[in-house]
Coordinates of C-alpha atoms in Angstrom, one line a residue:
X124 CA 0.1 -0.1 -0.1
X125 CA 2.9 2.4 0.9
X126 CA 4.4 1.8 -2.6
X127 CA 0.9 2.5 -4.3
X128 CA 0.4 5.8 -2.6
X129 CA 3.9 6.9 -3.5
X130 CA 3.4 6.2 -7.2
X131 CA 0.1 7.9 -7.3
X132 CA 1.4 10.8 -5.5
X133 CA 4.1 11.3 -8.2
X134 CA 1.8 10.7 -10.9
X135 CA -0.6 13.7 -9.6
X136 CA 2.6 15.8 -9.3
X137 CA 3.8 15.4 -12.5
X138 CA 0.2 16.4 -14.1
X139 CA 0.0 19.3 -11.9
X140 CA 3.6 20.3 -13.2
X141 CA 2.5 20.0 -16.8
X142 CA -0.6 21.8 -16.2
X143 CA 1.4 24.8 -14.9
X144 CA 3.7 24.7 -17.8
X145 CA 0.9 25.1 -20.2
X146 CA -0.7 27.6 -18.3
X147 CA 2.7 29.7 -18.1
X148 CA 3.6 29.3 -21.8
X149 CA -0.1 30.1 -23.3
X150 CA 0.3 33.9 -23.0
X151 CA 3.7 33.7 -24.6
X152 CA 2.2 32.9 -27.8
X153 CA 0.3 36.3 -28.3
X154 CA 2.8 38.3 -26.2
X155 CA 4.3 41.3 -27.8
X156 CA 8.1 42.0 -27.4
X157 CA 8.7 44.6 -24.5
X158 CA 10.1 47.8 -25.7
X159 CA 13.7 48.4 -24.8
X160 CA 13.8 50.2 -21.4
X161 CA 15.7 53.5 -21.5
X162 CA 18.4 54.0 -19.1
X163 CA 17.6 56.3 -16.3
X164 CA 19.9 59.7 -16.3
X165 CA 22.0 58.2 -13.5
X166 CA 22.9 55.4 -15.1
X167 CA 23.5 56.9 -18.4
X168 CA 25.9 59.4 -16.9
X169 CA 27.7 56.7 -14.9
X170 CA 28.3 54.2 -17.7
X171 CA 30.8 55.7 -20.4
X172 CA 30.2 55.1 -24.2
X173 CA 32.6 52.7 -25.3
X174 CA 35.3 54.1 -27.6
X175 CA 36.7 52.4 -30.6
X176 CA 39.9 53.8 -30.4
X177 CA 40.6 52.5 -26.7
X178 CA 39.9 48.8 -27.4
X179 CA 42.9 46.9 -28.4
X180 CA 42.5 45.4 -32.0
X181 CA 41.8 41.7 -31.9
X182 CA 44.2 41.3 -34.9
X183 CA 47.0 43.8 -35.7
X184 CA 46.1 44.5 -39.6
X185 CA 47.2 47.4 -41.7
X186 CA 44.1 49.4 -40.8
X187 CA 45.6 49.8 -37.3
X188 CA 47.5 53.3 -37.3
X189 CA 47.2 53.4 -41.1
X190 CA 49.2 56.2 -42.8
X191 CA 47.2 59.5 -42.5
X192 CA 45.4 58.6 -39.6
X193 CA 45.6 60.6 -36.3
X194 CA 46.2 59.6 -32.6
X195 CA 47.0 60.9 -29.3
X196 CA 48.9 59.8 -26.2
X197 CA 47.7 57.7 -23.3
X198 CA 50.5 57.4 -21.0
X199 CA 53.8 56.1 -20.6
X200 CA 54.7 52.7 -22.0
X201 CA 56.2 49.9 -20.5
X202 CA 59.5 51.1 -20.6
X203 CA 58.5 54.3 -19.3
X204 CA 60.1 56.1 -22.4
X205 CA 57.4 55.8 -25.1
X206 CA 53.7 56.6 -24.6
X207 CA 51.1 54.3 -25.5
X208 CA 48.7 55.9 -28.3
X209 CA 45.2 55.6 -29.4
X210 CA 43.5 56.3 -32.8
X211 CA 41.3 59.2 -32.9
X212 CA 39.5 61.2 -35.9
X213 CA 42.0 63.9 -37.4
X214 CA 39.1 66.4 -36.8
X215 CA 38.9 65.6 -33.1
X216 CA 40.1 68.1 -30.5
X217 CA 41.9 65.3 -28.8
X218 CA 44.1 64.6 -32.1
X219 CA 47.8 65.1 -31.2
X220 CA 50.0 63.3 -33.8
X221 CA 49.6 62.2 -37.4
X222 CA 50.8 59.0 -39.0
X223 CA 53.2 60.0 -41.9
X224 CA 54.6 56.5 -42.7
X225 CA 53.2 53.0 -41.7
X226 CA 55.4 49.9 -42.2
X227 CA 53.9 46.7 -43.5
X228 CA 52.1 44.3 -41.1
X229 CA 54.4 41.3 -41.1
X230 CA 53.8 37.8 -39.8
X231 CA 55.6 34.6 -39.1
X232 CA 59.3 34.6 -39.9
X233 CA 59.1 37.9 -41.5
X234 CA 58.1 39.4 -38.3
X235 CA 61.2 38.1 -36.4
X236 CA 63.4 39.7 -38.9
X237 CA 64.9 43.3 -37.9
X238 CA 62.9 45.6 -40.5
X239 CA 63.0 48.7 -38.0
X240 CA 60.8 51.7 -38.3
X241 CA 62.4 53.5 -41.2
X242 CA 61.0 56.8 -40.4
X243 CA 61.2 59.9 -42.6
X244 CA 63.1 63.0 -41.1
X245 CA 61.2 65.0 -38.8
X246 CA 59.5 62.1 -37.0
X247 CA 58.7 62.9 -33.5
X248 CA 57.8 59.2 -32.5
X249 CA 58.5 55.8 -34.0
X250 CA 55.6 53.9 -32.5
X251 CA 55.9 49.9 -32.1
X252 CA 52.4 49.0 -32.8
X253 CA 52.9 45.4 -31.3
X254 CA 53.7 47.0 -28.0
X255 CA 51.2 49.7 -28.4
X256 CA 48.2 47.2 -29.0
X257 CA 48.3 45.9 -25.5
X258 CA 47.1 42.6 -26.7
X259 CA 48.9 39.1 -26.7
X260 CA 47.3 38.5 -30.3
X261 CA 49.8 40.9 -31.9
X262 CA 52.8 39.5 -30.5
X263 CA 53.6 37.2 -33.7
X264 CA 53.4 40.4 -35.9
X265 CA 55.6 43.4 -36.6
X266 CA 54.6 46.9 -37.6
X267 CA 55.6 50.4 -37.0
X268 CA 54.1 53.9 -37.2
X269 CA 55.9 57.1 -37.6
X270 CA 54.0 59.9 -35.9
X271 CA 54.7 63.7 -36.1
X272 CA 53.0 66.0 -33.8
X273 CA 50.3 68.1 -35.3
X274 CA 51.3 71.4 -33.3
X275 CA 54.8 72.4 -31.5
X276 CA 57.0 71.1 -30.1
X277 CA 58.5 68.9 -32.5
X278 CA 61.3 66.7 -30.6
X279 CA 62.2 64.9 -34.0
X280 CA 63.6 68.2 -35.5
X281 CA 67.1 68.7 -35.3
X282 CA 68.1 70.0 -31.8
X283 CA 64.7 68.9 -30.4
X284 CA 65.8 66.6 -28.2
X285 CA 63.8 63.6 -29.3
X286 CA 62.6 61.5 -32.1
X287 CA 63.7 58.0 -33.2
X288 CA 67.3 58.8 -33.8
X289 CA 70.1 61.3 -33.3
X290 CA 70.8 63.3 -36.5
X291 CA 73.2 66.3 -37.4
X292 CA 72.2 69.3 -35.5
X293 CA 71.0 67.4 -32.3
X294 CA 72.7 67.7 -28.9
X295 CA 73.8 65.1 -26.4
X296 CA 74.9 65.0 -23.1
X297 CA 77.6 62.4 -21.4
X298 CA 75.9 59.6 -19.4
X299 CA 76.6 56.0 -18.3
X300 CA 75.0 52.9 -19.6
X301 CA 73.5 50.2 -17.0
X302 CA 76.6 48.3 -17.3
X303 CA 79.0 51.5 -16.5
X304 CA 80.4 52.2 -19.8
X305 CA 80.4 55.6 -21.1
X306 CA 77.7 56.8 -23.6
X307 CA 75.6 59.8 -24.7
X308 CA 71.8 60.7 -24.8
X309 CA 70.0 63.2 -26.6
X310 CA 68.8 66.5 -25.2
X311 CA 67.4 69.8 -26.3
X312 CA 70.0 72.1 -27.8
X313 CA 68.2 75.2 -26.4
X314 CA 68.9 74.3 -22.8
X315 CA 65.0 73.6 -21.9
X316 CA 65.3 69.8 -21.5
X317 CA 66.0 67.8 -18.4
X318 CA 69.9 67.8 -19.0
X319 CA 72.0 70.6 -20.3
X320 CA 73.4 70.2 -23.8
X321 CA 77.2 69.5 -23.8
X322 CA 78.1 68.5 -27.5
X323 CA 76.4 69.3 -30.8
X324 CA 76.6 66.7 -33.7
X325 CA 78.0 68.2 -36.8
X326 CA 78.7 65.2 -38.9
X327 CA 77.8 61.6 -39.4
X328 CA 79.1 58.8 -41.7
X329 CA 78.5 55.3 -41.9
X330 CA 81.5 53.2 -40.9
X331 CA 82.2 50.3 -43.4
X332 CA 83.0 47.0 -41.2
X333 CA 84.8 45.8 -44.4
X334 CA 86.9 48.1 -46.2
X335 CA 86.8 48.0 -50.0
X336 CA 90.1 48.2 -52.0
X337 CA 90.7 51.9 -52.9
X338 CA 87.9 53.1 -50.6
X339 CA 88.9 56.1 -48.4
X340 CA 87.6 55.7 -44.8
X341 CA 85.9 58.8 -43.5
X342 CA 86.9 60.4 -40.2
X343 CA 85.5 63.2 -38.1
X344 CA 86.7 66.7 -38.4
X345 CA 89.6 67.9 -36.2
X346 CA 87.5 70.0 -34.0
X347 CA 85.3 67.2 -33.0
X348 CA 86.1 66.3 -29.5
X349 CA 83.4 63.4 -29.2
X350 CA 82.6 60.4 -31.5
X351 CA 80.2 57.9 -30.8
X352 CA 78.0 55.3 -32.5
X353 CA 74.4 56.2 -33.2
X354 CA 72.0 53.1 -32.4
X355 CA 70.3 51.6 -35.1
X356 CA 66.7 52.8 -35.8
X357 CA 64.1 51.1 -33.5
X358 CA 63.5 47.5 -34.2
X359 CA 66.4 47.3 -36.9
X360 CA 69.9 45.8 -37.0
X361 CA 72.5 48.0 -38.4
X362 CA 75.2 45.9 -40.3
X363 CA 77.5 49.1 -40.8
X364 CA 77.1 51.4 -37.9
X365 CA 76.6 55.2 -38.1
X366 CA 79.3 57.2 -36.5
X367 CA 78.5 60.8 -35.1
X368 CA 81.1 63.7 -34.6
X369 CA 80.0 66.2 -32.1
X370 CA 81.8 69.2 -30.7
X371 CA 81.4 71.2 -27.5
X372 CA 78.4 73.6 -27.2
X373 CA 79.4 77.1 -26.6

């Protein structure tokens, strides 16, 4: 008798459940979709609208910082020396720099080769896009964007104290590397930088690692008191180093 009561109660419960499901589903057949609710003014103010430029790209393709596009600086990069940038419309009041040249987006073995930024003269920032993208998806690719500020100052100009390399007309000061060896670093020639200029570059030449028969090796002028090797462009490997000749700043 106990087993019979249990089965009967279970059957009744199943029928009751099915009935409730049918009752619950019947109005849904003729129900109209509810209009989307409008967010309250408070919620709208507290939820910032997403910006396409602040979202890191899922893939690093050629449209990312394409030539002619504009950008603004977000803050220091991982090394503390290069700012991260985001793309913004060129007519935006936030636009700070323009892409004057964009290297091709390379993948696979080509991405591992030292192509470098190869930026034109007057470039203020050589931006490594694989680091700027802030996404691991882009790590197996290689691309550079050459940026020039839309307004002064232009640190990439000779004497400006910045840019992707040291050129004739730039000023440097003596410093030491992490290993303790003597080196130089760029600073503004007008003395408005963090370091006082000590030497000014008046000549550069490429030093041939292999001397060809009959070729004349270049040297620095007699008045040059400092000579140093200019680092290769960012991301590049220079087979023949460039030597800078500098003389003291008056």
